[in-house]
CSV table of C-alpha atoms in Angstrom, one decimal:
chain,number,residue,atom,x,y,z
A,215,MET,CA,-9.2,15.4,14.8
A,216,LYS,CA,-7.1,13.9,17.5
A,217,HIS,CA,-7.4,10.1,18.1
A,218,ILE,CA,-7.4,8.9,21.7
A,219,VAL,CA,-8.2,5.3,22.7
A,220,ALA,CA,-8.7,4.0,26.0
A,221,GLY,CA,-8.7,0.6,27.6
A,222,LEU,CA,-9.1,-2.2,25.0
A,223,MET,CA,-7.1,-0.5,22.2
A,224,ALA,CA,-4.7,1.8,24.1
A,225,ALA,CA,-2.1,1.9,21.5
A,226,ALA,CA,-4.2,3.0,18.8
A,227,LEU,CA,-4.0,6.6,17.0
A,228,LEU,CA,-5.2,9.1,14.9
A,229,GLY,CA,-7.4,11.7,13.4
A,230,GLY,CA,-8.9,11.8,9.9
A,231,CYS,CA,-8.1,13.5,6.6
A,232,GLY,CA,-9.7,15.3,3.9
A,233,GLY,CA,-10.0,14.7,0.1
A,234,GLY,CA,-11.9,15.4,-3.0
A,235,GLY,CA,-14.4,13.6,-5.1
A,236,SER,CA,-13.2,11.3,-7.9
A,237,SER,CA,-14.6,10.8,-11.5
A,238,ASN,CA,-13.6,7.5,-13.2
A,239,PRO,CA,-11.8,6.6,-9.8
A,240,PHE,CA,-11.2,2.9,-10.8
A,241,ASP,CA,-9.2,1.6,-13.7
A,242,ASN,CA,-9.0,-2.0,-14.3
A,243,PRO,CA,-6.0,-2.4,-16.7
A,244,GLY,CA,-7.2,-6.0,-17.4
A,245,GLU,CA,-10.4,-4.7,-18.9
A,246,ASP,CA,-9.0,-2.2,-21.3
A,247,ASP,CA,-8.7,-4.5,-24.2
A,248,GLY,CA,-11.2,-3.1,-26.6
A,249,THR,CA,-13.7,-6.2,-25.8
A,250,THR,CA,-15.5,-4.3,-23.1
A,251,ALA,CA,-17.2,-0.9,-22.7
A,252,PRO,CA,-14.7,1.8,-20.8
A,253,PRO,CA,-15.4,2.6,-17.2
A,254,THR,CA,-18.4,4.5,-16.6
A,255,ASP,CA,-18.2,8.1,-15.4
A,256,THR,CA,-18.8,7.5,-11.8
A,257,THR,CA,-18.3,10.2,-9.2
A,258,VAL,CA,-17.7,8.8,-5.6
A,259,PRO,CA,-19.0,11.3,-3.0
A,260,THR,CA,-16.1,13.2,-1.4
A,261,GLU,CA,-17.2,12.1,2.1
A,262,ILE,CA,-16.3,8.5,0.8
A,263,SER,CA,-13.2,9.0,-1.5
A,264,GLN,CA,-11.7,11.4,1.0
A,265,ASP,CA,-7.8,11.3,0.2
A,266,VAL,CA,-8.0,8.6,-2.6
A,267,THR,CA,-8.5,9.8,-6.3
A,268,ARG,CA,-7.8,6.7,-8.3
A,269,VAL,CA,-7.1,2.9,-7.9
A,270,GLU,CA,-5.9,0.6,-10.7
A,271,PHE,CA,-6.4,-3.0,-9.7
A,272,ASP,CA,-6.0,-6.2,-11.7
A,273,PRO,CA,-7.2,-9.3,-9.8
A,274,GLY,CA,-5.8,-11.6,-12.3
A,275,THR,CA,-2.2,-10.4,-12.1
A,276,GLN,CA,-2.7,-9.4,-8.5
A,277,THR,CA,-1.4,-5.9,-9.0
A,278,LEU,CA,-2.8,-2.6,-7.4
A,279,THR,CA,-1.8,1.0,-7.7
A,280,VAL,CA,-3.2,3.9,-5.6
A,281,GLU,CA,-3.2,7.5,-6.5
A,282,GLY,CA,-3.8,10.5,-4.2
A,283,LEU,CA,-3.2,9.0,-0.8
A,284,THR,CA,-0.9,11.3,1.2
A,285,PHE,CA,2.4,10.1,2.4
A,286,ASP,CA,2.2,6.4,0.8
A,287,GLY,CA,5.1,6.9,-1.3
A,288,THR,CA,7.5,9.1,-3.1
A,289,THR,CA,5.6,9.1,-6.4
A,290,ASP,CA,1.8,9.4,-7.3
A,291,PRO,CA,0.3,6.8,-8.0
A,292,VAL,CA,2.1,4.3,-6.0
A,293,THR,CA,2.4,0.6,-6.8
A,294,TYR,CA,1.6,-1.4,-3.8
A,295,ASN,CA,2.9,-4.9,-2.8
A,296,ARG,CA,0.7,-8.1,-2.5
A,297,ALA,CA,0.1,-9.0,1.0
A,298,VAL,CA,-1.6,-12.4,0.9
A,299,ALA,CA,-1.3,-12.8,4.8
A,300,LEU,CA,-3.6,-9.9,5.2
A,301,ASP,CA,-6.3,-11.1,2.8
A,302,VAL,CA,-10.0,-11.0,3.9
A,303,PRO,CA,-12.2,-13.6,2.1
A,304,GLY,CA,-13.2,-12.0,-1.0
A,305,TYR,CA,-10.7,-9.2,-0.9
A,306,GLN,CA,-7.1,-8.9,-1.9
A,307,ALA,CA,-4.6,-7.3,0.4
A,308,TYR,CA,-1.8,-5.0,-0.6
A,309,THR,CA,0.8,-2.9,1.3
A,310,ILE,CA,3.6,-0.3,1.1
A,311,GLN,CA,6.3,1.3,3.3
A,312,GLN,CA,9.1,3.0,1.6
A,313,ASN,CA,11.5,2.6,4.5
A,314,ALA,CA,11.5,1.7,8.0
A,315,ALA,CA,10.8,5.3,9.4
A,316,ALA,CA,8.2,5.9,6.7
A,317,ARG,CA,4.3,5.7,7.0
A,318,HIS,CA,2.8,2.1,6.3
A,319,SER,CA,-0.1,2.0,4.0
A,320,THR,CA,-2.7,-0.9,3.6
A,321,ALA,CA,-5.2,-1.5,0.8
A,322,PHE,CA,-8.0,-3.9,-0.2
A,323,ALA,CA,-9.6,-4.5,-3.5
A,324,ALA,CA,-12.2,-6.6,-5.0
A,325,GLN,CA,-14.0,-7.3,-8.3
A,326,SER,CA,-17.4,-8.8,-8.7
A,327,GLN,CA,-17.6,-12.5,-9.7
A,328,THR,CA,-20.6,-12.6,-11.9
A,329,SER,CA,-19.2,-10.5,-14.7
A,330,GLY,CA,-16.5,-8.4,-13.2
A,331,ALA,CA,-19.0,-5.5,-13.8
A,332,VAL,CA,-18.0,-3.6,-10.6
A,333,THR,CA,-15.0,-3.0,-8.4
A,334,ALA,CA,-14.0,-1.3,-5.3
A,335,GLY,CA,-10.9,-0.4,-3.3
A,336,VAL,CA,-9.9,1.1,0.0
A,337,ALA,CA,-6.6,2.3,1.2
A,338,ALA,CA,-5.2,3.9,4.5
A,339,THR,CA,-1.9,4.9,6.2
A,340,GLY,CA,-1.1,4.1,9.7
A,341,GLY,CA,0.6,6.7,12.0
A,342,PRO,CA,2.5,8.5,13.4
A,343,ARG,CA,1.9,12.5,13.9
A,344,ASN,CA,-1.8,12.5,15.0
A,345,ARG,CA,-3.4,12.1,11.4
A,346,PHE,CA,-4.0,9.2,9.1
A,347,PHE,CA,-5.0,9.3,5.5
A,348,THR,CA,-7.8,7.1,3.9
A,349,GLY,CA,-10.4,6.8,1.2
A,350,ALA,CA,-12.4,4.3,-0.9
A,351,VAL,CA,-13.5,4.3,-4.7
A,352,PHE,CA,-15.6,2.1,-6.6
A,353,GLU,CA,-16.4,1.7,-10.5
A,354,ARG,CA,-18.7,0.2,-13.0
A,355,THR,CA,-17.5,-1.2,-16.3
A,356,GLY,CA,-19.6,-2.5,-19.2
A,357,THR,CA,-23.0,-2.6,-20.0
A,358,TYR,CA,-25.5,-1.9,-17.4
A,359,THR,CA,-29.3,-2.4,-17.4
A,360,GLN,CA,-31.6,-1.8,-14.4
A,361,PRO,CA,-34.7,-4.0,-13.8
A,362,THR,CA,-38.1,-1.9,-13.4
A,363,THR,CA,-39.5,-4.5,-11.0
A,364,GLY,CA,-38.6,-7.1,-8.4
A,365,GLU,CA,-36.5,-7.2,-5.3
A,366,VAL,CA,-33.1,-8.6,-5.4
A,367,VAL,CA,-30.9,-9.6,-2.4
A,368,TYR,CA,-27.0,-9.3,-2.9
A,369,THR,CA,-24.7,-10.9,-0.2
A,370,GLY,CA,-20.9,-11.0,0.4
A,371,ARG,CA,-18.1,-9.8,2.6
A,372,TYR,CA,-17.3,-6.5,3.9
A,373,VAL,CA,-13.6,-5.0,4.7
A,374,GLY,CA,-12.7,-1.9,6.3
A,375,LEU,CA,-9.6,0.1,7.5
A,376,THR,CA,-9.5,2.0,10.7
A,377,ASN,CA,-7.4,4.8,12.6
A,378,LEU,CA,-6.5,2.0,15.2
A,379,ASP,CA,-3.3,0.2,15.4
A,380,SER,CA,-2.9,-3.4,14.4
A,381,GLN,CA,-0.6,-5.8,15.5
A,382,GLY,CA,1.8,-4.4,13.0
A,383,GLY,CA,3.1,-7.8,11.5
A,384,ASP,CA,3.7,-6.0,7.9
A,385,LEU,CA,5.8,-3.3,9.3
A,386,LEU,CA,9.7,-3.0,8.8
A,387,PRO,CA,11.7,-3.1,11.8
A,388,PRO,CA,12.3,0.5,13.1
A,389,PRO,CA,15.7,1.9,12.8
A,390,ALA,CA,17.7,1.4,16.3
A,391,GLY,CA,17.1,4.4,18.6
A,392,LEU,CA,14.1,5.8,16.9
A,393,ALA,CA,11.9,7.8,19.1
A,394,ASP,CA,8.8,6.3,20.1
A,395,GLU,CA,6.9,9.2,18.7
A,396,LEU,CA,8.3,8.5,15.3
A,397,ILE,CA,7.7,4.8,14.9
A,398,PRO,CA,5.3,3.9,12.2
A,399,THR,CA,2.1,1.9,12.9
A,400,GLN,CA,-0.1,-0.2,10.6
A,401,ALA,CA,-4.0,0.4,10.2
A,402,ALA,CA,-6.1,-2.1,11.9
A,403,SER,CA,-8.8,-3.8,9.4
A,404,THR,CA,-12.4,-4.7,10.0
A,405,GLN,CA,-14.4,-7.5,8.4
A,406,GLY,CA,-18.1,-8.5,8.3
A,407,ASP,CA,-20.9,-9.9,6.2
A,408,VAL,CA,-23.1,-7.7,4.0
A,409,VAL,CA,-26.8,-8.2,3.1
A,410,LEU,CA,-28.1,-5.6,0.6
A,411,ARG,CA,-31.6,-5.6,-0.5
A,412,ALA,CA,-32.8,-3.6,-3.7
A,413,ASN,CA,-36.4,-3.2,-4.7
A,414,PHE,CA,-36.2,-2.0,-8.4
A,415,GLY,CA,-39.9,-1.5,-8.6
A,416,ASP,CA,-39.7,1.2,-5.7
A,417,ARG,CA,-36.0,2.1,-6.8
A,418,ALA,CA,-34.9,1.7,-3.2
A,419,VAL,CA,-32.0,-0.1,-1.6
A,420,GLU,CA,-31.1,-0.7,2.2
A,421,GLY,CA,-28.8,-3.2,3.8
A,422,ASN,CA,-27.0,-4.5,6.9
A,423,ILE,CA,-23.4,-5.1,7.9
A,424,ILE,CA,-23.2,-7.7,10.4
A,425,ASN,CA,-20.7,-10.1,12.3
A,426,ARG,CA,-18.5,-7.0,12.3
A,427,ARG,CA,-15.2,-7.4,14.2
A,428,ILE,CA,-11.4,-6.4,14.4
A,429,SER,CA,-9.3,-9.6,14.2
A,430,GLU,CA,-5.9,-8.1,14.4
A,431,ALA,CA,-5.9,-5.9,17.5
A,432,PRO,CA,-2.7,-5.8,19.7
A,433,GLY,CA,-2.4,-9.0,21.4
A,434,GLY,CA,-4.3,-11.0,18.7
A,435,VAL,CA,-7.6,-10.1,20.5
A,436,VAL,CA,-10.7,-10.3,18.5
A,437,ILE,CA,-12.9,-7.5,19.0
A,438,ASN,CA,-16.6,-7.6,18.0
A,439,LEU,CA,-18.2,-4.4,16.8
A,440,PRO,CA,-21.9,-3.3,16.6
A,441,SER,CA,-23.9,-4.2,13.4
A,442,LEU,CA,-24.6,-1.4,11.0
A,443,VAL,CA,-27.7,-0.5,8.9
A,444,LEU,CA,-27.4,1.0,5.5
A,445,ILE,CA,-30.5,3.4,5.7
A,446,ASN,CA,-32.8,3.0,2.8
A,447,THR,CA,-32.2,5.5,-0.1
A,448,GLN,CA,-33.2,6.0,-3.7
A,449,ILE,CA,-31.4,4.1,-6.7
A,450,THR,CA,-31.1,6.6,-9.5
A,451,ALA,CA,-31.8,6.0,-13.0
A,452,ASP,CA,-28.0,5.3,-13.7
A,453,GLY,CA,-27.7,2.6,-10.8
A,454,THR,CA,-26.0,4.7,-8.1
A,455,PHE,CA,-27.2,5.5,-4.6
A,456,SER,CA,-25.9,7.4,-1.6
A,457,GLY,CA,-27.2,7.5,1.9
A,458,THR,CA,-26.6,7.3,5.8
A,459,VAL,CA,-25.3,4.6,8.3
A,460,GLU,CA,-26.5,3.9,11.7
A,461,TYR,CA,-26.1,1.6,14.4
A,462,ASP,CA,-28.6,-1.3,14.1
A,463,GLN,CA,-31.3,-0.5,16.7
A,464,ALA,CA,-31.6,-4.4,17.6
A,465,ALA,CA,-28.2,-4.3,19.1
A,466,PHE,CA,-29.0,-1.7,21.5
A,467,PRO,CA,-32.5,-2.2,23.0
A,468,GLY,CA,-31.9,0.0,25.8
A,469,GLU,CA,-31.0,3.1,23.9
A,470,ARG,CA,-32.4,5.0,21.1
A,471,VAL,CA,-30.0,4.7,18.1
A,472,THR,CA,-32.7,4.8,15.2
A,473,GLY,CA,-32.3,8.3,13.4
A,474,THR,CA,-28.7,9.1,14.5
A,475,SER,CA,-26.4,8.9,11.5
A,476,ILE,CA,-22.7,7.7,12.3
A,477,GLY,CA,-21.6,7.9,8.7
A,478,SER,CA,-22.1,7.9,4.9
A,479,SER,CA,-22.8,5.0,2.3
A,480,ALA,CA,-22.4,5.0,-1.5
A,481,GLY,CA,-22.6,2.7,-4.4
A,482,ILE,CA,-23.2,1.4,-7.8
A,483,PHE,CA,-24.9,-1.4,-9.5
A,484,GLY,CA,-23.6,-3.1,-12.5
A,485,GLY,CA,-24.2,-5.9,-15.0
A,486,VAL,CA,-27.0,-6.6,-17.3
A,487,GLY,CA,-30.1,-6.8,-14.9
A,488,ALA,CA,-28.0,-5.3,-12.1
A,489,THR,CA,-26.4,-8.7,-11.2
A,490,GLU,CA,-23.8,-6.9,-9.0
A,491,VAL,CA,-23.2,-4.1,-6.8
A,492,ALA,CA,-20.1,-2.3,-5.2
A,493,GLY,CA,-20.0,0.4,-2.6
A,494,ALA,CA,-18.4,2.0,0.4
A,495,ILE,CA,-18.9,3.5,3.7
A,496,LYS,CA,-17.2,6.0,6.0
A,497,LEU,CA,-17.9,5.9,9.6
A,498,ASN,CA,-17.2,8.7,12.3
A,499,GLN,CA,-17.7,6.0,15.0
A,500,PHE,CA,-18.1,2.4,15.1
A,501,ASP,CA,-18.0,0.9,18.8
A,502,GLY,CA,-21.6,1.9,20.0
A,503,PRO,CA,-23.3,4.8,21.6
A,504,GLY,CA,-21.7,6.0,24.6
A,505,ASP,CA,-18.3,4.3,23.6
A,506,PRO,CA,-18.9,0.9,25.3
A,507,LEU,CA,-15.5,-0.5,23.9
A,508,GLY,CA,-13.5,2.5,25.3
A,509,LEU,CA,-12.8,3.7,21.9
A,510,THR,CA,-13.2,7.6,21.1
A,511,ASN,CA,-12.6,9.5,17.9
A,512,GLU,CA,-12.5,6.3,16.1
A,513,LEU,CA,-12.9,6.3,12.2
A,514,GLU,CA,-13.4,3.6,9.5
A,515,THR,CA,-13.6,3.5,5.7
A,516,GLY,CA,-14.6,0.3,4.1
A,517,ILE,CA,-15.9,-1.4,0.9
A,518,PHE,CA,-18.4,-4.0,-0.3
A,519,VAL,CA,-18.4,-6.0,-3.6
A,520,LEU,CA,-21.5,-8.1,-3.8
A,521,ASP,CA,-23.3,-10.7,-6.3
A,522,ARG,CA,-26.6,-11.7,-6.3
């Protein structure tokens, strides 16, 4: 899919990529010390994992390694560099660019605060050449028990990566004389707030992602984005869920958006009594019905790591 952006984000890029599902996609080396259970056998849906097969993340040592992402390095997996300037509250940022003419890649990751039971990560390349590569994974470690009654609200932050260009502040200066078509770009990120509501008596979960924005568009412009609804779906016996994403009908009173999927969601609960939850979404559009911001073929993959 080719990416064409008009008006507000005129310099942006690219189409999407494919990928496969991933079992045990997340490995936290800081937890492999014999004192906690090994990672649960978590299979991330293919529409979420896309081009990423595994992430190794240690928030304590601030190290991150990504496996599977195409063109992010000459080896697989690839160890990324800490990029504090790109941090979004609640998420550590990492980047890699092998040389000034190579693709630039960005990644975000986080671990839950209550017991560290769940973790999630997302990565994406920038351009050029009409395509970008991306994907997200999540994982649970340790003991998990699911309540049989009660309703719980989880809150926290969201971060995503898009096929739009950012300001490019982390890019290496391109070689002199490099043709415009060959100059690498840096993926723009999104952020927002998540409210996830789980009813364990009904074994159902639904949620919202609000206050969404791109804050690093060219020129430093902050672009506000429509709120999203994670449509209610079943919580399985092992604490996983998957469903669809829609625009929030309240944001578009003059148009019918209810019932129209714009992407997929998935996640996993963790901790004794389901104290934490991590998940990811994949959006096939995100600026609203009828492209009110002038974006076409825009794509986004993002993650959330939440505590009660």
